[in-house]
Amino acid sequence: MEWLALVLFAAVCGTLLLGYPVALTLAGVSLIFAGVGVLFGVFDANYLLTAPSRLFGIISNTTLIAVPLFVFMGVVLERSKIAEDLLVAMSAVLGRFRSGLGVSVILVGMLLAASTGIVGATVVTMGLLSLPTMLKRGYSPALATGTICATGTLGQIIPPSIALVLLGDVLSSAYQKAQLDMGIFSPESVSVGDLFVGALIPGLLLVICYLLYLWGVSRFSPSQVPTEGQTNDHASLLSLLTALLPPLLLIIAVLGSILFGFATPTEAAGVGAVGALILAGIKRQLNRENTRYIAHETTKVTCMVFLILIGASIFSLVFRGFGGEILLKEFFTSLPGGVFTAMLLVMAVMFLLGFILDFIEITFVVVPIVAPILIVMGVDPIWLGIMIAVNLQTSFLTPPFGFALFYLRGVASELVRTEEIYKGVIPFILIQLGVLVAMAIWPEIVTWLPHTIYN
């Protein structure tokens, strides 16, 4: 009755399309299928007896403590107007160059992505701060919106990213399970820090490609990019250093403590949270309204993540109880082309699921099912994690369902048409697909730095 596992997956996706909450859908639909399966004798109820220990493992997982801490850090930095000051200062310094404001948006968006780690927060913040200014200075609406959307999705891949924290925890379990399935009873581990290191080169490569594209547009299609005024002076350089150094030092402290082994990701997240509070205090932004907002947003996002994780854990139990994991394993191993075809199929399915599911749901629902199978087939877990992250980043940018497009549409002026937003992101989608293909051809783009540092 393994086909019931596929029916379960389809029922979950269909229920989500009806607009029901993700966490409750995952748990509710799975329990209904389990109940019906027990009633007809096609599901072993003993699978559900392991649910309490799984849930206890979730709430006692020290790695996942990094999630609320990084969310807190991002919300504090977002609320303290650090990005606004940085954008103003950087655009003043780069203002004498053609496309200087666009370059500033990409660089500030990169730092904001590294600070918040949340795609929606970065897109909305950059949309509110930079889109009116870019349009006012003469940037074409398509180029302006495409730049902001693409820069916002960097929060998916540039560490310390919440997506990588969650992926790292899931892949760690998948890697150990895969090794046990292969008869390795002293399994190696892969950590969140490994994914952070592996994401550095692909993330910087994406930023460089974005900057090169912007330079190419200013060079070969100058009508889309205005010539900006001469504003580079000592005062603007000083203001840039004043705005840039605090968040940059905070990011270096967080990532550096992980990369050099001084702290675990959870401990580094604590450093980041305290550092963000200090920066907000220096800027006098810790008033009653901001403090209430920070506490509310952090609690809301954290509860959403853990509730989805609980629902996904129940879904995973029921899916395996119906034999879905065995069915998928037999399917992948029988594919012509072996691991290449299996990986290509998984990437395609995740790309399509990215239209209807957020990265949290995909990480908790799909990755635990397919990752052990792919790892047994010989896929490097760090490379797999970064491939998934960039793939979902591209999915969130792709019309007509990309989440980043909806975030920007919500804050963009009515003068900007939706088709202009769609048109603007297409070159950036091609850039991301190019980087994805490059990582597939040369996995060392991802694996070289982690293996070099930790060996």
Coordinates of C-alpha atoms in Angstrom, one line a residue:
M1 CA 0.0 0.0 0.0
E2 CA 3.0 2.3 -0.6
W3 CA 0.9 4.3 -3.0
L4 CA -1.0 5.7 -0.1
A5 CA 2.1 7.7 0.9
L6 CA 2.0 9.5 -2.4
V7 CA -1.8 10.1 -1.9
L8 CA -0.9 11.6 1.5
F9 CA 1.7 14.0 0.0
A10 CA -0.8 15.1 -2.7
A11 CA -3.5 15.6 -0.1
V12 CA -1.2 17.8 2.0
C13 CA -0.3 19.9 -1.1
G14 CA -3.9 20.2 -2.1
T15 CA -5.0 21.3 1.4
L16 CA -2.3 23.9 1.5
L17 CA -3.5 25.3 -1.8
L18 CA -6.9 25.8 -0.1
G19 CA -5.2 28.2 2.3
Y20 CA -5.1 26.3 5.5
P21 CA -2.2 26.8 8.0
V22 CA 0.8 24.8 7.0
A23 CA 1.6 23.3 10.5
L24 CA -1.9 22.3 11.2
T25 CA -2.4 20.9 7.7
L26 CA 0.8 18.7 7.9
A27 CA -0.2 17.2 11.3
G28 CA -4.0 17.1 10.7
V29 CA -4.0 15.5 7.2
S30 CA -1.4 13.0 8.3
L31 CA -3.3 12.0 11.4
I32 CA -6.5 11.5 9.4
F33 CA -4.7 9.2 7.0
A34 CA -3.1 7.3 9.9
G35 CA -6.5 6.9 11.5
V36 CA -8.1 5.6 8.3
G37 CA -5.1 3.4 7.7
V38 CA -5.4 1.8 11.2
L39 CA -9.1 1.3 10.7
F40 CA -8.5 -0.6 7.5
G41 CA -5.4 -2.4 8.7
V42 CA -2.9 -0.9 6.3
F43 CA -1.0 1.3 8.9
D44 CA 0.9 0.2 12.0
A45 CA -0.2 2.5 14.9
N46 CA 3.1 1.8 16.6
Y47 CA 4.7 4.4 14.4
L48 CA 2.7 7.1 16.2
L49 CA 4.1 5.9 19.6
T50 CA 7.4 7.4 18.6
A51 CA 5.9 10.9 18.1
P52 CA 6.4 12.0 21.8
S53 CA 10.1 11.2 21.8
R54 CA 10.5 13.0 18.4
L55 CA 8.7 16.1 19.7
F56 CA 10.9 16.1 22.9
G57 CA 13.9 15.8 20.6
I58 CA 12.8 18.9 18.8
I59 CA 12.3 21.1 21.8
S60 CA 15.6 19.9 23.4
N61 CA 17.7 20.4 20.3
T62 CA 20.3 22.9 21.2
T63 CA 21.1 23.7 17.5
L64 CA 17.6 25.0 17.0
I65 CA 18.0 27.5 19.8
A66 CA 19.9 29.5 17.1
V67 CA 16.7 30.1 15.2
P68 CA 15.0 32.5 17.7
L69 CA 18.3 34.2 18.4
F70 CA 19.1 34.9 14.7
V71 CA 15.5 36.0 14.2
F72 CA 15.8 38.4 17.2
M73 CA 19.1 39.7 15.8
G74 CA 17.6 40.4 12.4
V75 CA 14.5 42.1 13.8
V76 CA 16.5 44.3 16.0
L77 CA 18.8 45.4 13.2
E78 CA 15.8 45.9 10.9
R79 CA 14.0 48.1 13.5
S80 CA 17.1 50.1 14.4
K81 CA 17.3 51.7 10.9
I82 CA 20.9 50.6 10.4
A83 CA 20.1 49.6 6.8
E84 CA 18.6 53.0 6.1
D85 CA 21.7 54.9 7.4
L86 CA 24.0 52.6 5.5
L87 CA 22.1 53.0 2.2
V88 CA 22.1 56.8 2.4
A89 CA 25.8 56.8 3.2
M90 CA 26.9 54.3 0.5
S91 CA 24.8 56.0 -2.2
A92 CA 26.4 59.3 -1.3
V93 CA 29.9 57.8 -1.7
L94 CA 29.1 55.9 -4.9
G95 CA 26.8 58.7 -6.3
R96 CA 29.3 60.0 -8.8
F97 CA 29.4 56.6 -10.6
R98 CA 26.7 55.5 -13.1
S99 CA 24.5 52.9 -11.4
G100 CA 26.1 53.9 -8.0
L101 CA 22.7 53.7 -6.3
G102 CA 22.0 50.3 -7.7
V103 CA 25.4 49.0 -6.5
S104 CA 24.7 50.5 -3.1
V105 CA 21.4 48.6 -3.0
I106 CA 23.1 45.3 -3.8
L107 CA 25.9 45.8 -1.2
V108 CA 23.5 47.0 1.5
G109 CA 21.1 44.2 0.7
M110 CA 23.9 41.7 1.0
L111 CA 24.8 43.0 4.5
L112 CA 21.1 43.1 5.4
A113 CA 20.6 39.5 4.2
A114 CA 23.6 38.5 6.3
S115 CA 22.1 40.3 9.3
T116 CA 18.4 39.3 9.1
G117 CA 18.6 36.0 7.2
I118 CA 14.9 36.4 6.3
V119 CA 14.0 36.9 2.6
G120 CA 10.7 38.7 3.3
A121 CA 12.3 41.2 5.7
T122 CA 15.1 42.0 3.4
V123 CA 12.8 42.5 0.3
V124 CA 10.3 44.6 2.2
T125 CA 13.0 46.8 3.9
M126 CA 14.9 47.4 0.7
G127 CA 11.7 48.0 -1.2
L128 CA 10.6 50.7 1.2
L129 CA 14.0 52.3 1.5
S130 CA 15.4 52.2 -2.0
L131 CA 12.7 51.7 -4.6
P132 CA 11.2 55.3 -4.4
T133 CA 14.7 56.8 -4.6
M134 CA 15.7 54.6 -7.6
L135 CA 12.6 55.5 -9.5
K136 CA 13.0 59.2 -8.6
R137 CA 16.6 59.2 -9.9
G138 CA 15.5 57.7 -13.3
Y139 CA 16.2 54.0 -13.0
S140 CA 13.9 51.9 -15.1
P141 CA 11.1 50.2 -13.0
A142 CA 12.1 46.8 -14.2
L143 CA 15.8 47.2 -13.3
A144 CA 15.0 48.7 -9.9
T145 CA 12.5 46.1 -8.9
G146 CA 14.6 43.2 -10.2
T147 CA 17.7 44.4 -8.3
I148 CA 15.7 44.7 -5.1
C149 CA 14.0 41.3 -5.4
A150 CA 17.2 39.5 -6.3
T151 CA 19.2 41.1 -3.5
G152 CA 16.4 40.3 -1.0
T153 CA 16.7 36.6 -1.8
L154 CA 20.3 36.6 -0.8
G155 CA 19.0 36.1 2.8
Q156 CA 18.5 32.5 1.7
I157 CA 22.1 31.7 1.1
I158 CA 24.4 34.3 2.7
P159 CA 25.3 33.2 6.3
P160 CA 24.2 33.4 9.0
S161 CA 21.0 32.4 7.3
I162 CA 18.0 30.9 9.2
A163 CA 17.4 28.7 6.1
L164 CA 20.9 27.2 6.5
V165 CA 20.4 26.7 10.3
L166 CA 17.3 24.6 9.6
L167 CA 18.9 22.8 6.6
G168 CA 22.0 22.1 8.7
D169 CA 20.0 20.4 11.5
V170 CA 17.9 18.4 9.0
L171 CA 20.9 17.3 6.9
S172 CA 22.8 16.3 10.0
S173 CA 20.1 13.8 10.9
A174 CA 19.8 12.7 7.3
Y175 CA 23.6 12.2 7.0
Q176 CA 23.7 10.0 10.2
K177 CA 20.7 8.0 9.0
A178 CA 22.3 7.4 5.6
Q179 CA 25.5 6.2 7.1
L180 CA 23.7 3.8 9.4
D181 CA 21.8 2.5 6.4
M182 CA 25.2 1.9 4.8
G183 CA 26.4 -0.1 7.8
I184 CA 28.6 2.7 9.2
F185 CA 28.1 2.6 12.9
S186 CA 30.5 5.4 13.8
P187 CA 28.9 8.0 11.6
E188 CA 30.5 11.4 10.8
S189 CA 28.5 14.5 11.2
V190 CA 27.7 17.6 9.2
S191 CA 26.9 20.8 11.1
V192 CA 25.3 24.2 10.5
G193 CA 28.8 25.7 10.6
D194 CA 29.7 23.4 7.6
L195 CA 26.8 24.9 5.6
F196 CA 27.7 28.4 6.6
V197 CA 31.3 27.9 5.3
G198 CA 30.1 26.2 2.1
A199 CA 27.7 29.0 1.4
L200 CA 30.3 31.8 1.5
I201 CA 31.7 31.3 -2.0
P202 CA 28.4 30.8 -3.8
G203 CA 26.9 33.7 -1.9
L204 CA 29.7 36.1 -2.9
L205 CA 29.7 34.7 -6.4
L206 CA 26.0 35.7 -6.7
V207 CA 26.7 39.2 -5.5
I208 CA 29.6 39.6 -7.9
C209 CA 27.4 38.4 -10.8
Y210 CA 24.7 40.9 -9.8
L211 CA 27.2 43.7 -9.8
L212 CA 28.6 42.7 -13.2
Y213 CA 25.1 42.6 -14.6
L214 CA 24.4 46.1 -13.3
W215 CA 27.7 47.3 -14.8
G216 CA 26.7 45.7 -18.1
V217 CA 23.3 47.4 -18.2
S218 CA 24.9 50.8 -17.4
R219 CA 27.5 50.2 -20.2
F220 CA 25.3 48.8 -23.0
S221 CA 21.8 50.1 -22.1
P222 CA 22.5 53.5 -20.4
S223 CA 18.9 54.6 -20.8
Q224 CA 17.9 52.2 -17.9
V225 CA 20.5 53.7 -15.5
P226 CA 20.8 57.5 -14.8
T227 CA 24.1 59.4 -14.5
E228 CA 24.2 60.4 -10.9
G229 CA 25.8 63.5 -9.4
Q230 CA 29.3 64.1 -8.0
T231 CA 28.9 63.5 -4.2
N232 CA 32.1 61.7 -3.2
D233 CA 33.8 63.7 -0.5
H234 CA 35.5 63.3 2.9
A235 CA 32.2 63.9 4.8
S236 CA 30.4 61.1 2.9
L237 CA 33.3 58.7 3.3
L238 CA 33.3 59.4 7.1
S239 CA 29.5 58.8 7.3
L240 CA 29.9 55.6 5.3
L241 CA 32.5 54.3 7.7
T242 CA 30.4 55.3 10.7
A243 CA 27.3 53.5 9.2
L244 CA 29.2 50.4 7.8
L245 CA 31.6 49.4 10.6
P246 CA 29.1 48.5 13.4
P247 CA 27.0 46.0 11.4
L248 CA 30.0 44.7 9.5
L249 CA 31.9 44.1 12.8
L250 CA 28.8 42.3 14.2
I251 CA 28.6 40.0 11.1
I252 CA 32.3 39.3 11.3
A253 CA 32.1 38.5 15.0
V254 CA 29.2 36.1 14.4
L255 CA 30.7 34.3 11.4
G256 CA 34.2 34.5 12.6
S257 CA 33.5 32.8 15.9
I258 CA 31.9 29.9 13.9
L259 CA 34.5 29.6 11.2
F260 CA 37.4 29.6 13.6
G261 CA 35.8 27.2 16.0
F262 CA 35.4 29.7 18.9
A263 CA 31.7 29.1 19.2
T264 CA 28.9 26.9 17.9
P265 CA 26.2 28.5 15.7
T266 CA 23.9 28.7 18.7
E267 CA 26.5 30.5 20.8
A268 CA 27.4 32.8 17.9
A269 CA 23.7 33.6 17.5
G270 CA 23.7 34.7 21.2
V271 CA 26.6 37.0 20.4
G272 CA 24.8 38.4 17.4
A273 CA 21.6 39.0 19.5
V274 CA 23.5 40.9 22.2
G275 CA 25.5 42.8 19.6
A276 CA 22.4 43.9 17.8
L277 CA 20.9 45.1 21.1
I278 CA 24.0 47.1 21.8
L279 CA 23.9 48.7 18.3
A280 CA 20.2 49.5 18.7
G281 CA 20.9 51.0 22.1
I282 CA 23.7 53.2 20.7
K283 CA 21.3 54.5 18.0
R284 CA 18.7 55.1 20.7
Q285 CA 16.1 52.8 19.1
L286 CA 15.2 50.7 22.1
N287 CA 12.1 52.6 23.0
R288 CA 8.9 51.0 24.2
E289 CA 7.3 50.7 20.7
N290 CA 10.3 49.1 19.1
T291 CA 10.9 46.7 22.0
R292 CA 7.3 45.5 21.9
Y293 CA 7.6 45.0 18.1
I294 CA 10.9 43.1 18.4
A295 CA 9.5 40.8 21.0
H296 CA 6.3 40.2 19.1
E297 CA 8.0 39.5 15.7
T298 CA 10.6 37.2 17.3
T299 CA 8.0 35.2 19.1
K300 CA 5.7 35.0 16.1
V301 CA 8.4 33.7 13.7
T302 CA 9.9 31.3 16.3
C303 CA 6.5 29.8 17.1
M304 CA 5.7 29.4 13.4
V305 CA 9.0 27.6 12.8
F306 CA 8.6 25.1 15.6
L307 CA 4.9 24.5 15.0
I308 CA 5.7 23.6 11.4
L309 CA 8.6 21.4 12.6
I310 CA 6.2 19.5 14.9
G311 CA 3.6 19.1 12.0
A312 CA 6.4 18.0 9.6
S313 CA 7.6 15.4 12.1
I314 CA 4.2 13.8 12.4
F315 CA 3.9 13.9 8.6
S316 CA 7.2 12.2 8.2
L317 CA 6.2 9.4 10.7
V318 CA 3.0 8.7 8.8
F319 CA 4.7 8.9 5.4
R320 CA 7.2 6.3 6.5
G321 CA 4.5 4.2 8.1
F322 CA 2.9 3.9 4.7
G323 CA 6.2 2.8 3.2
G324 CA 6.7 6.0 1.3
E325 CA 10.5 6.1 2.0
I326 CA 11.0 2.6 0.6
L327 CA 8.9 3.5 -2.5
L328 CA 11.1 6.6 -3.1
K329 CA 14.3 4.8 -2.6
E330 CA 13.4 2.1 -5.1
F331 CA 12.2 4.8 -7.5
F332 CA 15.4 6.8 -7.3
T333 CA 17.8 3.8 -7.5
S334 CA 16.0 2.5 -10.6
L335 CA 16.2 5.8 -12.6
P336 CA 18.4 5.7 -15.7
G337 CA 21.4 8.0 -15.2
G338 CA 21.7 7.2 -11.5
V339 CA 22.5 10.0 -9.1
F340 CA 22.5 12.7 -11.8
T341 CA 18.9 12.0 -12.8
A342 CA 17.8 11.6 -9.2
M343 CA 19.4 14.9 -8.2
L344 CA 17.9 16.6 -11.2
L345 CA 14.4 15.3 -10.4
V346 CA 14.7 16.4 -6.7
M347 CA 15.8 19.9 -7.7
A348 CA 13.0 20.2 -10.2
V349 CA 10.4 19.0 -7.7
M350 CA 11.7 21.4 -5.0
F351 CA 11.8 24.3 -7.4
L352 CA 8.1 23.7 -8.2
L353 CA 7.2 23.2 -4.5
G354 CA 8.9 26.6 -3.9
F355 CA 5.9 28.2 -5.6
I356 CA 3.5 27.0 -2.9
L357 CA 5.6 26.3 0.1
D358 CA 8.1 28.4 2.1
F359 CA 11.6 27.1 2.7
I360 CA 10.7 26.1 6.2
E361 CA 8.1 23.6 5.0
I362 CA 10.3 22.3 2.2
T363 CA 13.2 21.8 4.6
F364 CA 11.1 20.0 7.2
V365 CA 8.9 18.0 4.9
V366 CA 10.8 17.1 1.7
V367 CA 14.5 17.2 2.7
P368 CA 14.2 14.5 5.5
I369 CA 12.6 12.2 2.9
V370 CA 14.9 12.6 -0.1
A371 CA 18.3 13.6 1.6
P372 CA 19.1 10.2 3.1
I373 CA 18.5 8.5 -0.2
L374 CA 20.6 10.9 -2.2
I375 CA 23.5 10.7 0.4
V376 CA 23.4 6.9 0.2
M377 CA 23.8 7.3 -3.5
G378 CA 27.0 9.3 -3.0
V379 CA 25.9 13.0 -2.8
D380 CA 28.0 15.2 -0.5
P381 CA 25.6 16.5 2.2
I382 CA 27.2 20.0 2.3
W383 CA 26.9 20.4 -1.5
L384 CA 23.4 19.1 -1.3
G385 CA 22.4 21.6 1.3
I386 CA 23.8 24.6 -0.7
M387 CA 22.3 23.3 -3.9
I388 CA 18.9 23.2 -2.2
A389 CA 19.3 26.7 -0.8
V390 CA 20.2 28.3 -4.1
N391 CA 17.5 26.3 -5.9
L392 CA 14.8 27.6 -3.5
Q393 CA 16.3 31.1 -3.7
T394 CA 15.7 30.9 -7.5
S395 CA 12.2 29.5 -7.0
F396 CA 11.2 32.4 -4.7
L397 CA 12.3 34.8 -7.4
T398 CA 10.5 33.1 -10.4
P399 CA 7.2 34.5 -11.8
P400 CA 4.4 34.2 -11.4
F401 CA 4.4 32.7 -7.9
G402 CA 7.7 33.8 -6.4
F403 CA 7.4 34.9 -2.8
A404 CA 9.9 37.7 -3.2
L405 CA 7.7 39.2 -6.0
F406 CA 4.7 39.2 -3.7
Y407 CA 6.7 40.9 -0.9
L408 CA 7.8 43.7 -3.2
R409 CA 4.4 44.1 -4.9
G410 CA 3.0 44.7 -1.4
V411 CA 5.2 47.7 -0.8
A412 CA 5.8 49.0 -4.3
S413 CA 4.1 52.1 -5.7
E414 CA 1.0 51.6 -7.9
L415 CA 3.0 53.3 -10.7
V416 CA 5.1 50.1 -10.9
R417 CA 3.3 47.5 -12.9
T418 CA 3.4 43.8 -11.9
E419 CA 4.7 42.9 -15.4
E420 CA 7.6 45.2 -14.9
I421 CA 8.6 43.4 -11.7
Y422 CA 8.4 40.1 -13.5
K423 CA 10.4 41.4 -16.4
G424 CA 13.1 42.8 -14.1
V425 CA 13.8 39.6 -12.2
I426 CA 14.3 37.4 -15.3
P427 CA 18.1 38.3 -15.8
F428 CA 18.7 37.6 -12.1
I429 CA 16.9 34.3 -12.4
L430 CA 19.3 33.4 -15.3
I431 CA 22.3 34.4 -13.2
Q432 CA 21.1 32.2 -10.3
L433 CA 20.5 29.3 -12.6
G434 CA 24.0 29.8 -14.1
V435 CA 25.5 29.7 -10.6
L436 CA 23.4 26.6 -9.8
V437 CA 24.7 24.9 -13.0
A438 CA 28.3 25.9 -12.1
M439 CA 28.0 24.4 -8.7
A440 CA 26.6 21.2 -10.2
I441 CA 29.5 21.0 -12.7
W442 CA 32.2 22.1 -10.2
P443 CA 31.1 21.0 -6.7
E444 CA 34.4 22.3 -5.3
I445 CA 32.8 25.8 -5.4
V446 CA 30.9 24.6 -2.4
T447 CA 33.0 21.9 -0.8
W448 CA 36.5 23.3 -1.2
L449 CA 36.3 25.9 1.6
P450 CA 34.7 23.6 4.3
H451 CA 37.2 20.8 3.6
T452 CA 40.1 23.2 3.6
I453 CA 39.2 24.9 6.9
Y454 CA 38.1 21.8 8.8
N455 CA 40.9 19.5 7.5

